[in-house]
Amino acid sequence: MGKKDRRSPQLAFVTLRDMPGTRVMFWVVDTCPYCAERHVHVIGNLRTAEPVDALGEIPAPCQPERTYILSLPPKSKRKGSKDERRKARRDAKRGALDDDTW
C-alpha cells in the first residue's frame, strides 16, 4: 500500500465556549491540524442551537479547500480504586511465582 492520503480530513479536537454577556456559543479548535493556529466556529444561539449537531466535517478557515473533522477530545481513563490496584498487584505477583517456564 502507498502512503496515507494526505488530503483526507484530519481530526480537530474542540472545546465548547460561550461569549460572555451573550447567548452565542462556539467551538474552539485550539490547535489546527494544518496550521497549528486557533480557530473559532460559531454554533449559534444558546436557546436554539444544539452544540453536538455542529460537530462533523467542515472546511478549515486557514485552507478552505481542505476540511477537518470537529470532534470532542477523548476522555481520560479513570483510575481504579486503591483496592483494585492492590488486587491487580497481588495477581501479578501470584502469576509470576506460579510460572514454570524458567
Short mmCIF file of C-alpha atoms in Angstrom, two decimals:
data_model
loop_
_atom_site.label_atom_id
_atom_site.label_comp_id
_atom_site.label_asym_id
_atom_site.label_seq_id
_atom_site.Cartn_x
_atom_site.Cartn_y
_atom_site.Cartn_z
CA MET A 1 0.00 0.00 0.00
CA GLY A 2 1.07 3.55 -0.59
CA LYS A 3 1.33 6.46 1.77
CA LYS A 4 -1.70 7.62 3.67
CA ASP A 5 -3.75 10.10 1.71
CA ARG A 6 -2.66 13.49 3.00
CA ARG A 7 -5.73 15.14 1.53
CA SER A 8 -8.11 13.18 3.76
CA PRO A 9 -9.79 15.17 6.55
CA GLN A 10 -7.84 15.37 9.81
CA LEU A 11 -9.29 15.30 13.32
CA ALA A 12 -9.53 18.60 15.18
CA PHE A 13 -10.39 18.42 18.88
CA VAL A 14 -12.70 21.16 20.13
CA THR A 15 -13.93 22.74 23.35
CA LEU A 16 -17.32 24.40 23.79
CA ARG A 17 -17.29 28.05 24.87
CA ASP A 18 -19.76 30.89 25.08
CA MET A 19 -19.31 34.59 24.57
CA PRO A 20 -19.65 36.39 27.91
CA GLY A 21 -22.70 38.61 28.13
CA THR A 22 -24.40 37.00 25.14
CA ARG A 23 -26.11 33.73 24.27
CA VAL A 24 -23.73 32.90 21.44
CA MET A 25 -21.88 29.57 21.63
CA PHE A 26 -18.94 28.41 19.56
CA TRP A 27 -16.50 25.53 19.18
CA VAL A 28 -12.82 26.42 19.62
CA VAL A 29 -10.14 24.40 17.84
CA ASP A 30 -7.04 25.13 19.94
CA THR A 31 -4.58 23.54 17.50
CA CYS A 32 -5.49 23.30 13.84
CA PRO A 33 -4.04 20.15 12.21
CA TYR A 34 -2.97 22.20 9.17
CA CYS A 35 -1.60 25.49 10.50
CA ALA A 36 -1.40 24.85 14.30
CA GLU A 37 -3.36 28.05 14.99
CA ARG A 38 -6.58 28.57 16.97
CA HIS A 39 -9.88 28.68 15.06
CA VAL A 40 -13.41 29.54 16.19
CA HIS A 41 -16.60 28.07 14.70
CA VAL A 42 -19.84 29.79 15.71
CA ILE A 43 -22.69 27.42 16.57
CA GLY A 44 -25.46 29.89 17.17
CA ASN A 45 -27.86 30.94 19.89
CA LEU A 46 -27.74 29.13 23.23
CA ARG A 47 -31.51 28.51 23.18
CA THR A 48 -31.95 27.34 19.59
CA ALA A 49 -28.70 25.51 18.74
CA GLU A 50 -27.69 22.02 19.80
CA PRO A 51 -23.87 22.08 20.08
CA VAL A 52 -23.33 18.43 19.15
CA ASP A 53 -25.13 18.93 15.82
CA ALA A 54 -22.35 21.30 14.71
CA LEU A 55 -19.67 18.61 15.05
CA GLY A 56 -18.51 16.91 11.89
CA GLU A 57 -16.60 17.67 8.73
CA ILE A 58 -16.22 21.37 7.86
CA PRO A 59 -13.76 23.46 5.81
CA ALA A 60 -10.70 24.75 7.65
CA PRO A 61 -10.61 28.58 7.85
CA CYS A 62 -6.89 28.64 7.08
CA GLN A 63 -7.22 26.45 3.95
CA PRO A 64 -10.83 26.44 2.68
CA GLU A 65 -10.09 23.75 0.08
CA ARG A 66 -9.23 21.30 2.89
CA THR A 67 -11.61 20.03 5.56
CA TYR A 68 -11.22 18.79 9.09
CA ILE A 69 -13.50 16.86 11.40
CA LEU A 70 -14.61 18.64 14.56
CA SER A 71 -14.55 16.08 17.34
CA LEU A 72 -14.70 16.03 21.12
CA PRO A 73 -11.39 15.09 22.78
CA PRO A 74 -11.09 11.52 24.08
CA LYS A 75 -11.95 11.03 27.73
CA SER A 76 -9.10 10.13 30.04
CA LYS A 77 -9.12 6.76 31.71
CA ARG A 78 -10.33 6.76 35.28
CA LYS A 79 -8.02 5.31 37.84
CA GLY A 80 -9.29 2.32 39.71
CA SER A 81 -9.77 2.34 43.43
CA LYS A 82 -6.95 1.52 45.80
CA ASP A 83 -8.38 -1.96 46.40
CA GLU A 84 -8.47 -2.69 42.66
CA ARG A 85 -4.82 -1.64 42.28
CA ARG A 86 -3.80 -3.81 45.24
CA LYS A 87 -5.68 -6.79 43.80
CA ALA A 88 -4.00 -6.32 40.42
CA ARG A 89 -0.57 -6.20 42.09
CA ARG A 90 -1.30 -9.36 44.08
CA ASP A 91 -2.49 -11.17 40.95
CA ALA A 92 0.65 -10.12 39.07
CA LYS A 93 2.92 -11.40 41.84
CA ARG A 94 0.99 -14.65 42.14
CA GLY A 95 1.18 -15.21 38.38
CA ALA A 96 4.96 -14.66 38.33
CA LEU A 97 5.58 -17.21 41.10
CA ASP A 98 3.36 -19.85 39.54
CA ASP A 99 5.11 -19.60 36.17
CA ASP A 100 7.01 -22.85 35.46
CA THR A 101 8.83 -21.73 32.31
CA TRP A 102 12.23 -20.94 33.85
#
